[in-house]
Amino acid sequence: MRAFLLRRLVHAVFVVWGVVTVVFFLVRLTGDPAALLVDQTATREEIARTRTLLGLDRPLHVQYLDFLRDAPRGDFGLSLRERRPAMRMVLEHFWPATAQLAFAAIVLSTVLPIPLGVVAATRRDGLVDHASRLGSLFLQSMPSFWLGLMLILLFAVGLGGLLPAYGSGTLRHLILPAVTLAAAPLAQNVRLIRAGMLEVLQHDYVRTARAKGLGERRVVYGHALRNAAVPFLTVSGLSLGFMLSGTIVIETVFSWPGLGRLIVQAVPGRDFPVIQAAVFVFAVLFVAVNLVVDLLQGWLDPRARVFERSA
Amino acid sequence: MTSPSRALLSAVLLLLVSLPSTRASAQAPPSVDGVPIDPEAELVVALTDDTTNLDPRMGMGSIRSNYIRQVFESLVDVDRQGKPVPGLALSWKPVDDLTWEFALRKGVTFHDGEPFNADTVLFNLDRMFRKNLDKHGIKDVPAGTSFEKIYPFVSRWEKVDDSTVRIVTTEPAPTLWDFLGREPLVPRAWTIKHGVEALNEKPVGTGPWKLVEWKRKDHMRFERHDGYWGTAPLTKRLRLQVIPEAAARIAALRAGQVHLVEAVPPLDAEVLGRDASLRVVSSVQKLACRIYLNGRTKDKYESGGRDGVYLDPRVRLALNYAVNRDAIIKKIFHGLALPNASPIATVAYGYAAQAPYPYDPAQARALLAEAGWKPGPKGLVNAAGESLTLQLLLPAKHYGQAFDETVAAVVEMLKAVGVQVSVQTLDFGTLLQTLTRGTLPPNGGFAACRTSNNLDGDDFVRDWATTTLVNWTPYPPELLGLYQATRRQVDGKKRLAALADLQRQVRDWAPVVSLYQEKKAYAHSVRVLRFTPTQELNMDFRGVALRR
């Protein structure tokens, strides 16, 4: 287990380094930020002066070596647009705004699907099953920005300001954006659990468990669900990426001051240090969550542990 | 009755008469136009975006101005009609052809108590022109406007006394009061003590609002500056709330969670106007949207040895005749825009109305033929076997949906007179990069808008005087001479006449395809009293009240 963890951590370091390196060069291919910082009536000389002030006239390899020297210390440089430390800006927007939103959406989209999926599978072709399938289809096919606006119109305008239309800071502010962000993955997970359960419930060991006289609840939640949950868990780990990118749309609709909106403005604004710091944070998060998912999979399914050992 | 007795009786009577009214006035709630208001309230205004910084040196674009001008003020202020009025300067006048004198307002202090005086102005001029920065011990910043490059003729500035400053130029500069006077001024001692970086955190200014809290990308909260010298705010607090999505802004207004929203889309403005609990107001802005065409000679860009296809003014004029502006303004903007054939915005000083470009496709074709582009197969026009083409770069989603729709409509209108147009959508940064490198193709053009932070129209007609990002049709020598004459003419009337002449000639020379000038719509709750949108880039909340 310790060797496995160590190996995965070494992998993680390389993955994060690879990602930030690729992004370092890619963002510089997208163009020169200096022209975006001056008036449109600026001359080439004025733009060149701005480039020098920002240190962007130095050779690319020098910039990269400086980046490699400073980044491990968390120093990603100053934002080109705000002239503040890029990592500080990223962390300010990540915590608590994006973290709260992503956490609430993850909880909603991973906890709720379990009973919904199980009930749909155990009452196949019943009313609950049909309703769950129809609801899932509806939530998955609805664009999140549209769903968000509809929820605002209903809960903020139609129901006399029951929930706030914008902003952050309280639980009431969190409800609409979290529900909107969770809607599509929640629907997907309900369908995954349902499909997994339908398959697992046909297996011999389930019949054996029932033949042993175990109660239906114990059979379903104690035996069948554990196996049906493996693909669900894998997809949930991967869907973290969806959640983080999904926050970009949701944060715009609900004026949520999170990391998504910071990135939305940093990319077209060619704010290299902010983009790099944000990608670094995303990469670390993504790698960490998937590591946790791998460990959980090993716990749920001993075959995964055997595979890891043999690998 | 003796005189003392009469005096005593008068005093008693006066006391009896005045007591109730004194009590009444003490109890009467404050009101505006007879409507009781809540002076302790917070005015919540929804804006499209947050500013990236608060240091005026880093740029005064339309988003930044809304925040910066609540805190900082300039020598020259603007009234609701767009006219220059005394701000931190009580008056300004040319002492001679090469010297301007500003008489400063006395008794003004920054929010931290630092006095505003001549030293403040000199310090700000040093920052603007990048002089003596080491002496002050402050850093340079990537500036939006390089004053030392645009106004190299401003040679020195000096203090006459604590409330008088003189600025000396090497050539006559009739618009100096505007291009220097409109720049917001930061405190001297505070900036030296805290560093220029601190201007980007929680700065102090002389303005009507004190910055209390800035939660980036979310909101900025202000409190009334009780020591303010001018028209005081009538609410205790102001909150500028960022709500980027137009539909969400409007929903927040209808839900009563904000009092006022900016940038209402044209179609929504019509709908909101029918709501009795809301008011929709609009103001003409300086934002002029255009199609810029490559009219540079081959030595002025990375041309591959070819002059710009749109070097001939007749071709550019023809393209202007091909555009049906009335239809665009009616169908896309629902009236929230106006046509303007002058290069200067209608609300800028020195604007002279010009004959509109008529929508006349037949005349457009005739002009093209006169320029050598004859009708050819497939409805296209040709010269020497080559079709007239336009490779149009469109920074999609940068200026808003109405702009994108307008460009799409104009493309079809240009095709209708025989121009083969291909549109390449790209992000704004990539467009600027192309323009910086000078790699616009010979048949290239781009759609963009420009506005101004100044009051005088000089800012607009300067566009074609030097090689800049947006200048792809430099003035021919005779127009350049005329333009330079307007910059040196100190006699006000003569200058206005020269500017009018320049505008007429530029209208016929047609450096760009003029599309429209923007009117910005705002919607507010009926609780908001005395809100008048300005023609400037910022909103002004001085004197705005909330009904109790």
CSV table of C-alpha atoms in Angstrom, one decimal, chain A residues 17 44 117 136 183 190 267 270 296:
chain,number,residue,atom,x,y,z
A,17,TRP,CA,4.6,19.4,-13.9
A,44,ARG,CA,4.0,49.8,-31.5
A,117,GLY,CA,-30.8,4.8,-8.6
A,136,SER,CA,-32.6,12.2,-15.5
A,183,ALA,CA,-28.2,18.7,-12.1
A,190,VAL,CA,-28.8,8.1,-11.2
A,267,VAL,CA,-7.8,33.5,-20.8
A,270,ARG,CA,-3.8,36.7,-21.8
A,296,LEU,CA,-11.7,3.8,-2.6
